[in-house]
Amino acid sequence: MKHFLVLFSMHQTSMGMCRLLAAVARTLVMANVLATTTLIAIFIFGGIVISKDDLKQWLQWGYWTSPFAYAQNAISLNEFLDERWATEFHYENANTIGEAILKIRGFLTESHWYWICVSVLFGFALVFNILSIFALEFLNSPHKREVHTNATDTMMECATKKNGSHDASIPQGVLPFQPLSFAFDAINYSVDMPKEMMKYGVTEKKLHLLQDVSGAFRPGVLTALMGITGAGKTTLLDVLAGRKTGGYIEGTIKVAGYPKKQETFSRISGYCEQSDIHSPNLTVYESLQFSARLRLPSEVTSHQRDMFIHEVMHLVELTRLKNAMVGLPGATGLSAEQRKRLTMAVELVASPSIIFMDEPTTGLDARSAAIVMRAVRKTVDTGRTIVCTIHQPSIEIFESFDELLLMKRGGRIIYSGSLGPHSCNMIDYFEAIPCVPRIKEGQNPAAWMLNVSSNTTEYEIGLDYAEIYRRSSLYKENMILVDELGKPTPGIEDLHFPPIYWQNFRAQCMACLWKQRCAYWKNPEHNVARFLNTFVQSTMFGVVFWQTGSTIKQQQDIFNILGLIYGTSLFLGFNNCTMLQPVVAVERVVLYREKAAGTYSTLAYAIAQVAIELPYMLVQVFMFAAIIYPMIGFQMTVGKFFEFILYMVLSYMYYTLFGMMTVALTPNVEIASGLVYLIFLFWNVFSGFVVGRLLIPVWWRWAYWANPSAWTVYALMFSQLGDRTELILVPGLPYQTVREFLESYLGLEDVYMNLVTYLHVAIIALFTIVFFISLKYLNFQRR
C-alpha cells in the first residue's frame, strides 16, 4: 500500500508538471524540448544517475528540488527498511544490509522521511497545477497573425471587380498547354458493405456510391459539381481524377477521345484538395519553385520556369505575397483564401490542361470566396478545363459557373447542362417538372435548387429526379456530347510522356533536398531549440559530473560514469527523436499530396529527409563532445575522443531515424509519440544501467542484445574505461582493477566491441529501410 501511495503521488506530480510545461511551451515542438530537458534535469539530480554524496556541495539544491529524488527515496526506504533486509551488516553507521545499501547509494536512511517525501510529492503536484492555471490565463498564443493584403491590394481587388474579371486573364504565355476535353460514361463506384450496416440486416455485399454517371467537361468551361450532403460529389471527383485508393470502379473515362491512363493523366491534370496542404516553412515562391521544378518537362530551362511561375502568381494574385511564409493553417502565415490561391498556383505551375477542385470556397467568408473564384474564373479563361465541387454558394459565385452537374443522394445525376444567364436554363428545367415549387424573386438559385432536389421534396411530390433526367432531352444531348468527345479528334494523337516522372532520380533527390534545406533553415523553433538544448544539457551534465572520469577510486565512481554515459546516450538521442516527430508528421501529409500528383518518388523524399538531418546531427555531436568531454575529465587522447564522437554520432543517427520510422509506421504523431515512449521504456530497462548484463536473467538476455541503447552504453563505457588498471574499492570484496570490475560486474568485454559497432550500423540501415518502405506502402490518408 505504501508503495502504491508513492507511485500515485509521483504520477500526480508528473501529470501536473507535464500540464505546466505544455501551458508554458504552447507548441508541440517546444513542449517536447522543454519536457525532455526538464526530465533530464530531474533525473540527473534524482540520486540514481549520480549519488547525492558525489554531487558538489553547491549543487545539492538540485537534489532537493527534484521530484524524482523524493520518489526514489520513498520507494527505497519502504523496501530496504523492511525486515527482509534486516540481516546484520556493518558499514559506516549502518547496521543492516538494507541500511548499508541506502548508505552506499546516498539515500536517506531514517523511516520518517518516507512520509515527508510523499507529502512533498503531493505538494509538487499542487504547485504545478496552480502554476499551469496562471500560465493558461496570462500566456498568449505564440503564433503570429495571419498574412493579409494591405489597403493597396484591397483597392486593386475592387478595381478588378469593377472592370470585370475577364480582362485580367493572361494568355498561355511561356509554357503553352494543349486544351483537352474530358468525357466519362457509365461510371459506377462501390465499396465493401460496412459491417455496421450488415448488422442491421443489409444483405448486399457492396455499397454503391456512384451509379451510371455520365458527362463531359470542355476546355474554357467552368463546371460546378453540386448536390446535397452524401450525393457523392467528392467521390466522383476523386474517381475521375484517379485519387481513390480503394473500392471498385467501373465505366470508361476518355481524355481528348483516348482512354485515360493514370500515369499519363497525372502529367496533364491538377487536383486542388479542400484541405490546402503545403509545407509550412517555405515561402509562396519557394512552394511554386519546387512544384514547377519537378512537374514541368526536363527540357524547360530555369529562366522559362521562373517566368512561368511569375505568370501564375499574377494570374492568381499572389505576386505581393511572393516572400510570405506559408505557415500552419489557422495559426501562422497565409490566411485561408490565400492558401486556397496557393493551392491553385501549385497545380497551375505544372501547366495542366485539366484541373479538379474540391470545394475551393469552403470555410471562406464572402469576400475571400469572391477573390478565390475570380482567380478560378481567370484560370478557366486561359482555356483550361476546370470542374469544382461546391457547397451552398452565393448568387455571385454560383453564376460565375458555366455549367452544372447536379447529383442526388445515392450517386445519380439529376441535371447536367448549362446554367444560362442568371441560371435561367437550370431554373426552367426544374420548374417544368410538375409540383416543383417555383423560385421566389431574389432567391438564391443554388439554394432553391438544393432545396427542391432534396430527398424530402422528392418524396413529397412523389417523383424520382434521376429517372426524369434520364427521360429528358437534356440527357440525350449530353450523351451525344459524350459520344462526340469520346472519339479522337482527327490529327490529334494520344498523349505520350516519359515513364513515371518528368525528372530523373538524381534531379528528384536534389529538388527534395533543396526543399528540405529551405524548410529547415526557416524553422528556428526546431533547429535553434535543438542546438540550445544540446548546449544546455551538455553543460548541465558537465557541471554535475565535473571531472568524474579523471579519478576512479571506488565502485560508486564507476557507477557515476555509467550513469553519465547512460543519461547522455539515451536522453539526448531521445530528445532529438521526439523533437523531430512533429516536423516529419507535417511533411508526411505533404508527401501524400505530392506523391499522388506524380511529383517525385518516395525514395527521393526519404533520402532527402535523412540527408538533411546529417549536418545538424554532426554539429550537435561536436558541440556536445567539445563541451562535455573535457569537463568530465576523460583521458584526452585522439583515439578515445574519436571513439566518443563515433558512438555518439551513431547513437544520434539511430534515434533520429527511429523517430522518422515511428511516424511513418503510425497514422498520427500522437500514436507515434506513444510508440516511441513505449519502446524507449524497454530500451531504458535493458540498457545495462538499471540492471547489468550479467545480472539480467538468462531468458531476458536477448532483450539486452536487441537494444541499441545497450550497445551505445557498452561501447562508450568500454572505449573510455576498458584500458584503465587503477585499483578500486568494492564493498565486501577485495580491491579490483577498473577493467576487472567492468568484466566481472557489468559484463563489458573487449571481445564484443566489433560486434557492438557493426550492430550500430545494422540498426541504422534497418531503420532507414523500414522508414522508406513505410512511406511507400503505408498510406493513412485513405480516400
PDB file of N, CA and C in Angstrom, residues 70-123:
ATOM      1  N   TYR A  70      12.665  12.554  -4.298  1.00  0.00           N
ATOM      2  CA  TYR A  70      11.737  12.208  -3.217  1.00  0.00           C
ATOM      3  C   TYR A  70      11.051  10.871  -3.490  1.00  0.00           C
ATOM      4  N   ALA A  71      10.669  10.637  -4.747  1.00  0.00           N
ATOM      5  CA  ALA A  71      10.041   9.358  -5.083  1.00  0.00           C
ATOM      6  C   ALA A  71      11.030   8.209  -4.897  1.00  0.00           C
ATOM      7  N   GLN A  72      12.271   8.412  -5.330  1.00  0.00           N
ATOM      8  CA  GLN A  72      13.286   7.370  -5.214  1.00  0.00           C
ATOM      9  C   GLN A  72      13.587   7.058  -3.747  1.00  0.00           C
ATOM     10  N   ASN A  73      13.678   8.103  -2.935  1.00  0.00           N
ATOM     11  CA  ASN A  73      13.935   7.890  -1.509  1.00  0.00           C
ATOM     12  C   ASN A  73      12.781   7.171  -0.830  1.00  0.00           C
ATOM     13  N   ALA A  74      11.539   7.572  -1.142  1.00  0.00           N
ATOM     14  CA  ALA A  74      10.375   6.939  -0.517  1.00  0.00           C
ATOM     15  C   ALA A  74      10.282   5.466  -0.898  1.00  0.00           C
ATOM     16  N   ILE A  75      10.486   5.161  -2.180  1.00  0.00           N
ATOM     17  CA  ILE A  75      10.454   3.766  -2.632  1.00  0.00           C
ATOM     18  C   ILE A  75      11.563   2.963  -1.953  1.00  0.00           C
ATOM     19  N   SER A  76      12.755   3.532  -1.901  1.00  0.00           N
ATOM     20  CA  SER A  76      13.903   2.823  -1.325  1.00  0.00           C
ATOM     21  C   SER A  76      13.725   2.598   0.169  1.00  0.00           C
ATOM     22  N   LEU A  77      13.241   3.619   0.888  1.00  0.00           N
ATOM     23  CA  LEU A  77      13.015   3.466   2.320  1.00  0.00           C
ATOM     24  C   LEU A  77      11.976   2.386   2.605  1.00  0.00           C
ATOM     25  N   ASN A  78      10.895   2.390   1.813  1.00  0.00           N
ATOM     26  CA  ASN A  78       9.835   1.390   2.000  1.00  0.00           C
ATOM     27  C   ASN A  78      10.352  -0.025   1.766  1.00  0.00           C
ATOM     28  N   GLU A  79      11.307  -0.181   0.855  1.00  0.00           N
ATOM     29  CA  GLU A  79      11.821  -1.508   0.521  1.00  0.00           C
ATOM     30  C   GLU A  79      12.940  -1.945   1.467  1.00  0.00           C
ATOM     31  N   PHE A  80      13.988  -1.128   1.619  1.00  0.00           N
ATOM     32  CA  PHE A  80      15.201  -1.602   2.291  1.00  0.00           C
ATOM     33  C   PHE A  80      15.143  -1.503   3.816  1.00  0.00           C
ATOM     34  N   LEU A  81      14.120  -0.840   4.346  1.00  0.00           N
ATOM     35  CA  LEU A  81      13.943  -0.874   5.799  1.00  0.00           C
ATOM     36  C   LEU A  81      12.982  -1.971   6.234  1.00  0.00           C
ATOM     37  N   ASP A  82      12.596  -2.822   5.283  1.00  0.00           N
ATOM     38  CA  ASP A  82      11.731  -3.954   5.594  1.00  0.00           C
ATOM     39  C   ASP A  82      12.551  -5.033   6.313  1.00  0.00           C
ATOM     40  N   GLU A  83      11.849  -5.916   7.016  1.00  0.00           N
ATOM     41  CA  GLU A  83      12.523  -6.971   7.790  1.00  0.00           C
ATOM     42  C   GLU A  83      13.342  -7.905   6.900  1.00  0.00           C
ATOM     43  N   ARG A  84      12.977  -8.013   5.634  1.00  0.00           N
ATOM     44  CA  ARG A  84      13.727  -8.907   4.739  1.00  0.00           C
ATOM     45  C   ARG A  84      15.172  -8.470   4.583  1.00  0.00           C
ATOM     46  N   TRP A  85      15.441  -7.158   4.802  1.00  0.00           N
ATOM     47  CA  TRP A  85      16.794  -6.632   4.648  1.00  0.00           C
ATOM     48  C   TRP A  85      17.442  -6.317   6.009  1.00  0.00           C
ATOM     49  N   ALA A  86      16.942  -6.982   7.079  1.00  0.00           N
ATOM     50  CA  ALA A  86      17.417  -6.656   8.433  1.00  0.00           C
ATOM     51  C   ALA A  86      18.610  -7.502   8.883  1.00  0.00           C
ATOM     52  N   THR A  87      19.186  -8.274   7.977  1.00  0.00           N
ATOM     53  CA  THR A  87      20.369  -9.067   8.345  1.00  0.00           C
ATOM     54  C   THR A  87      21.502  -8.143   8.789  1.00  0.00           C
ATOM     55  N   GLU A  88      22.161  -8.520   9.842  1.00  0.00           N
ATOM     56  CA  GLU A  88      23.196  -7.654  10.414  1.00  0.00           C
ATOM     57  C   GLU A  88      24.374  -7.499   9.453  1.00  0.00           C
ATOM     58  N   PHE A  89      24.751  -6.239   9.205  1.00  0.00           N
ATOM     59  CA  PHE A  89      25.878  -5.928   8.315  1.00  0.00           C
ATOM     60  C   PHE A  89      26.339  -4.522   8.674  1.00  0.00           C
ATOM     61  N   HIS A  90      27.617  -4.379   9.011  1.00  0.00           N
ATOM     62  CA  HIS A  90      28.124  -3.087   9.481  1.00  0.00           C
ATOM     63  C   HIS A  90      28.907  -2.384   8.367  1.00  0.00           C
ATOM     64  N   TYR A  91      28.459  -1.181   8.055  1.00  0.00           N
ATOM     65  CA  TYR A  91      29.135  -0.348   7.050  1.00  0.00           C
ATOM     66  C   TYR A  91      28.942   1.096   7.485  1.00  0.00           C
ATOM     67  N   GLU A  92      30.022   1.745   7.894  1.00  0.00           N
ATOM     68  CA  GLU A  92      29.955   3.101   8.461  1.00  0.00           C
ATOM     69  C   GLU A  92      28.924   3.108   9.593  1.00  0.00           C
ATOM     70  N   ASN A  93      27.848   3.898   9.497  1.00  0.00           N
ATOM     71  CA  ASN A  93      26.849   3.976  10.567  1.00  0.00           C
ATOM     72  C   ASN A  93      25.690   2.998  10.354  1.00  0.00           C
ATOM     73  N   ALA A  94      25.753   2.179   9.311  1.00  0.00           N
ATOM     74  CA  ALA A  94      24.675   1.231   9.025  1.00  0.00           C
ATOM     75  C   ALA A  94      24.894  -0.067   9.785  1.00  0.00           C
ATOM     76  N   ASN A  95      23.758  -0.658  10.224  1.00  0.00           N
ATOM     77  CA  ASN A  95      23.831  -1.910  10.988  1.00  0.00           C
ATOM     78  C   ASN A  95      23.163  -3.094  10.291  1.00  0.00           C
ATOM     79  N   THR A  96      22.446  -2.847   9.188  1.00  0.00           N
ATOM     80  CA  THR A  96      21.790  -3.912   8.425  1.00  0.00           C
ATOM     81  C   THR A  96      22.167  -3.795   6.958  1.00  0.00           C
ATOM     82  N   ILE A  97      21.875  -4.868   6.243  1.00  0.00           N
ATOM     83  CA  ILE A  97      22.156  -4.834   4.795  1.00  0.00           C
ATOM     84  C   ILE A  97      21.350  -3.733   4.124  1.00  0.00           C
ATOM     85  N   GLY A  98      20.076  -3.602   4.497  1.00  0.00           N
ATOM     86  CA  GLY A  98      19.221  -2.580   3.887  1.00  0.00           C
ATOM     87  C   GLY A  98      19.752  -1.186   4.121  1.00  0.00           C
ATOM     88  N   GLU A  99      20.150  -0.877   5.363  1.00  0.00           N
ATOM     89  CA  GLU A  99      20.695   0.444   5.663  1.00  0.00           C
ATOM     90  C   GLU A  99      22.007   0.675   4.923  1.00  0.00           C
ATOM     91  N   ALA A 100      22.814  -0.389   4.796  1.00  0.00           N
ATOM     92  CA  ALA A 100      24.097  -0.261   4.089  1.00  0.00           C
ATOM     93  C   ALA A 100      23.879   0.078   2.616  1.00  0.00           C
ATOM     94  N   ILE A 101      22.901  -0.571   1.992  1.00  0.00           N
ATOM     95  CA  ILE A 101      22.604  -0.281   0.586  1.00  0.00           C
ATOM     96  C   ILE A 101      22.165   1.167   0.433  1.00  0.00           C
ATOM     97  N   LEU A 102      21.281   1.633   1.323  1.00  0.00           N
ATOM     98  CA  LEU A 102      20.835   3.020   1.273  1.00  0.00           C
ATOM     99  C   LEU A 102      22.018   3.969   1.477  1.00  0.00           C
ATOM    100  N   LYS A 103      22.895   3.625   2.397  1.00  0.00           N
ATOM    101  CA  LYS A 103      24.037   4.479   2.684  1.00  0.00           C
ATOM    102  C   LYS A 103      25.003   4.542   1.513  1.00  0.00           C
ATOM    103  N   ILE A 104      25.283   3.384   0.918  1.00  0.00           N
ATOM    104  CA  ILE A 104      26.230   3.332  -0.209  1.00  0.00           C
ATOM    105  C   ILE A 104      25.729   4.156  -1.383  1.00  0.00           C
ATOM    106  N   ARG A 105      24.403   4.097  -1.643  1.00  0.00           N
ATOM    107  CA  ARG A 105      23.826   4.814  -2.784  1.00  0.00           C
ATOM    108  C   ARG A 105      23.459   6.256  -2.464  1.00  0.00           C
ATOM    109  N   GLY A 106      23.705   6.685  -1.217  1.00  0.00           N
ATOM    110  CA  GLY A 106      23.471   8.075  -0.870  1.00  0.00           C
ATOM    111  C   GLY A 106      22.026   8.415  -0.581  1.00  0.00           C
ATOM    112  N   PHE A 107      21.192   7.411  -0.267  1.00  0.00           N
ATOM    113  CA  PHE A 107      19.784   7.684   0.037  1.00  0.00           C
ATOM    114  C   PHE A 107      19.610   7.964   1.522  1.00  0.00           C
ATOM    115  N   LEU A 108      18.438   8.496   1.862  1.00  0.00           N
ATOM    116  CA  LEU A 108      18.084   8.731   3.258  1.00  0.00           C
ATOM    117  C   LEU A 108      17.890   7.385   3.959  1.00  0.00           C
ATOM    118  N   THR A 109      18.151   7.356   5.268  1.00  0.00           N
ATOM    119  CA  THR A 109      18.108   6.069   5.981  1.00  0.00           C
ATOM    120  C   THR A 109      17.115   6.042   7.140  1.00  0.00           C
ATOM    121  N   GLU A 110      16.444   7.148   7.418  1.00  0.00           N
ATOM    122  CA  GLU A 110      15.517   7.201   8.550  1.00  0.00           C
ATOM    123  C   GLU A 110      14.084   7.059   8.051  1.00  0.00           C
ATOM    124  N   SER A 111      13.282   6.226   8.730  1.00  0.00           N
ATOM    125  CA  SER A 111      11.960   5.842   8.235  1.00  0.00           C
ATOM    126  C   SER A 111      10.979   7.000   8.139  1.00  0.00           C
ATOM    127  N   HIS A 112      11.119   8.012   9.012  1.00  0.00           N
ATOM    128  CA  HIS A 112      10.140   9.098   8.978  1.00  0.00           C
ATOM    129  C   HIS A 112      10.231   9.907   7.689  1.00  0.00           C
ATOM    130  N   TRP A 113      11.341   9.794   6.969  1.00  0.00           N
ATOM    131  CA  TRP A 113      11.485  10.522   5.692  1.00  0.00           C
ATOM    132  C   TRP A 113      10.507  10.011   4.637  1.00  0.00           C
ATOM    133  N   TYR A 114      10.003   8.804   4.800  1.00  0.00           N
ATOM    134  CA  TYR A 114       9.039   8.290   3.823  1.00  0.00           C
ATOM    135  C   TYR A 114       7.833   9.224   3.719  1.00  0.00           C
ATOM    136  N   TRP A 115       7.239   9.581   4.867  1.00  0.00           N
ATOM    137  CA  TRP A 115       6.031  10.417   4.835  1.00  0.00           C
ATOM    138  C   TRP A 115       6.341  11.842   4.415  1.00  0.00           C
ATOM    139  N   ILE A 116       7.532  12.295   4.767  1.00  0.00           N
ATOM    140  CA  ILE A 116       7.940  13.631   4.302  1.00  0.00           C
ATOM    141  C   ILE A 116       8.031  13.652   2.772  1.00  0.00           C
ATOM    142  N   CYS A 117       8.655  12.616   2.201  1.00  0.00           N
ATOM    143  CA  CYS A 117       8.812  12.551   0.737  1.00  0.00           C
ATOM    144  C   CYS A 117       7.456  12.491   0.033  1.00  0.00           C
ATOM    145  N   VAL A 118       6.543  11.672   0.532  1.00  0.00           N
ATOM    146  CA  VAL A 118       5.216  11.571  -0.081  1.00  0.00           C
ATOM    147  C   VAL A 118       4.488  12.909   0.003  1.00  0.00           C
ATOM    148  N   SER A 119       4.576  13.589   1.142  1.00  0.00           N
ATOM    149  CA  SER A 119       3.923  14.898   1.301  1.00  0.00           C
ATOM    150  C   SER A 119       4.505  15.914   0.330  1.00  0.00           C
ATOM    151  N   VAL A 120       5.829  15.892   0.162  1.00  0.00           N
ATOM    152  CA  VAL A 120       6.469  16.825  -0.776  1.00  0.00           C
ATOM    153  C   VAL A 120       5.993  16.567  -2.201  1.00  0.00           C
ATOM    154  N   LEU A 121       5.833  15.302  -2.589  1.00  0.00           N
ATOM    155  CA  LEU A 121       5.353  14.973  -3.936  1.00  0.00           C
ATOM    156  C   LEU A 121       3.952  15.525  -4.168  1.00  0.00           C
ATOM    157  N   PHE A 122       3.057  15.364  -3.209  1.00  0.00           N
ATOM    158  CA  PHE A 122       1.724  15.947  -3.353  1.00  0.00           C
ATOM    159  C   PHE A 122       1.800  17.480  -3.394  1.00  0.00           C
ATOM    160  N   GLY A 123       2.755  18.052  -2.648  1.00  0.00           N
ATOM    161  CA  GLY A 123       2.954  19.499  -2.705  1.00  0.00           C
ATOM    162  C   GLY A 123       3.409  19.952  -4.078  1.00  0.00           C
TER     163      GLY A 123
END
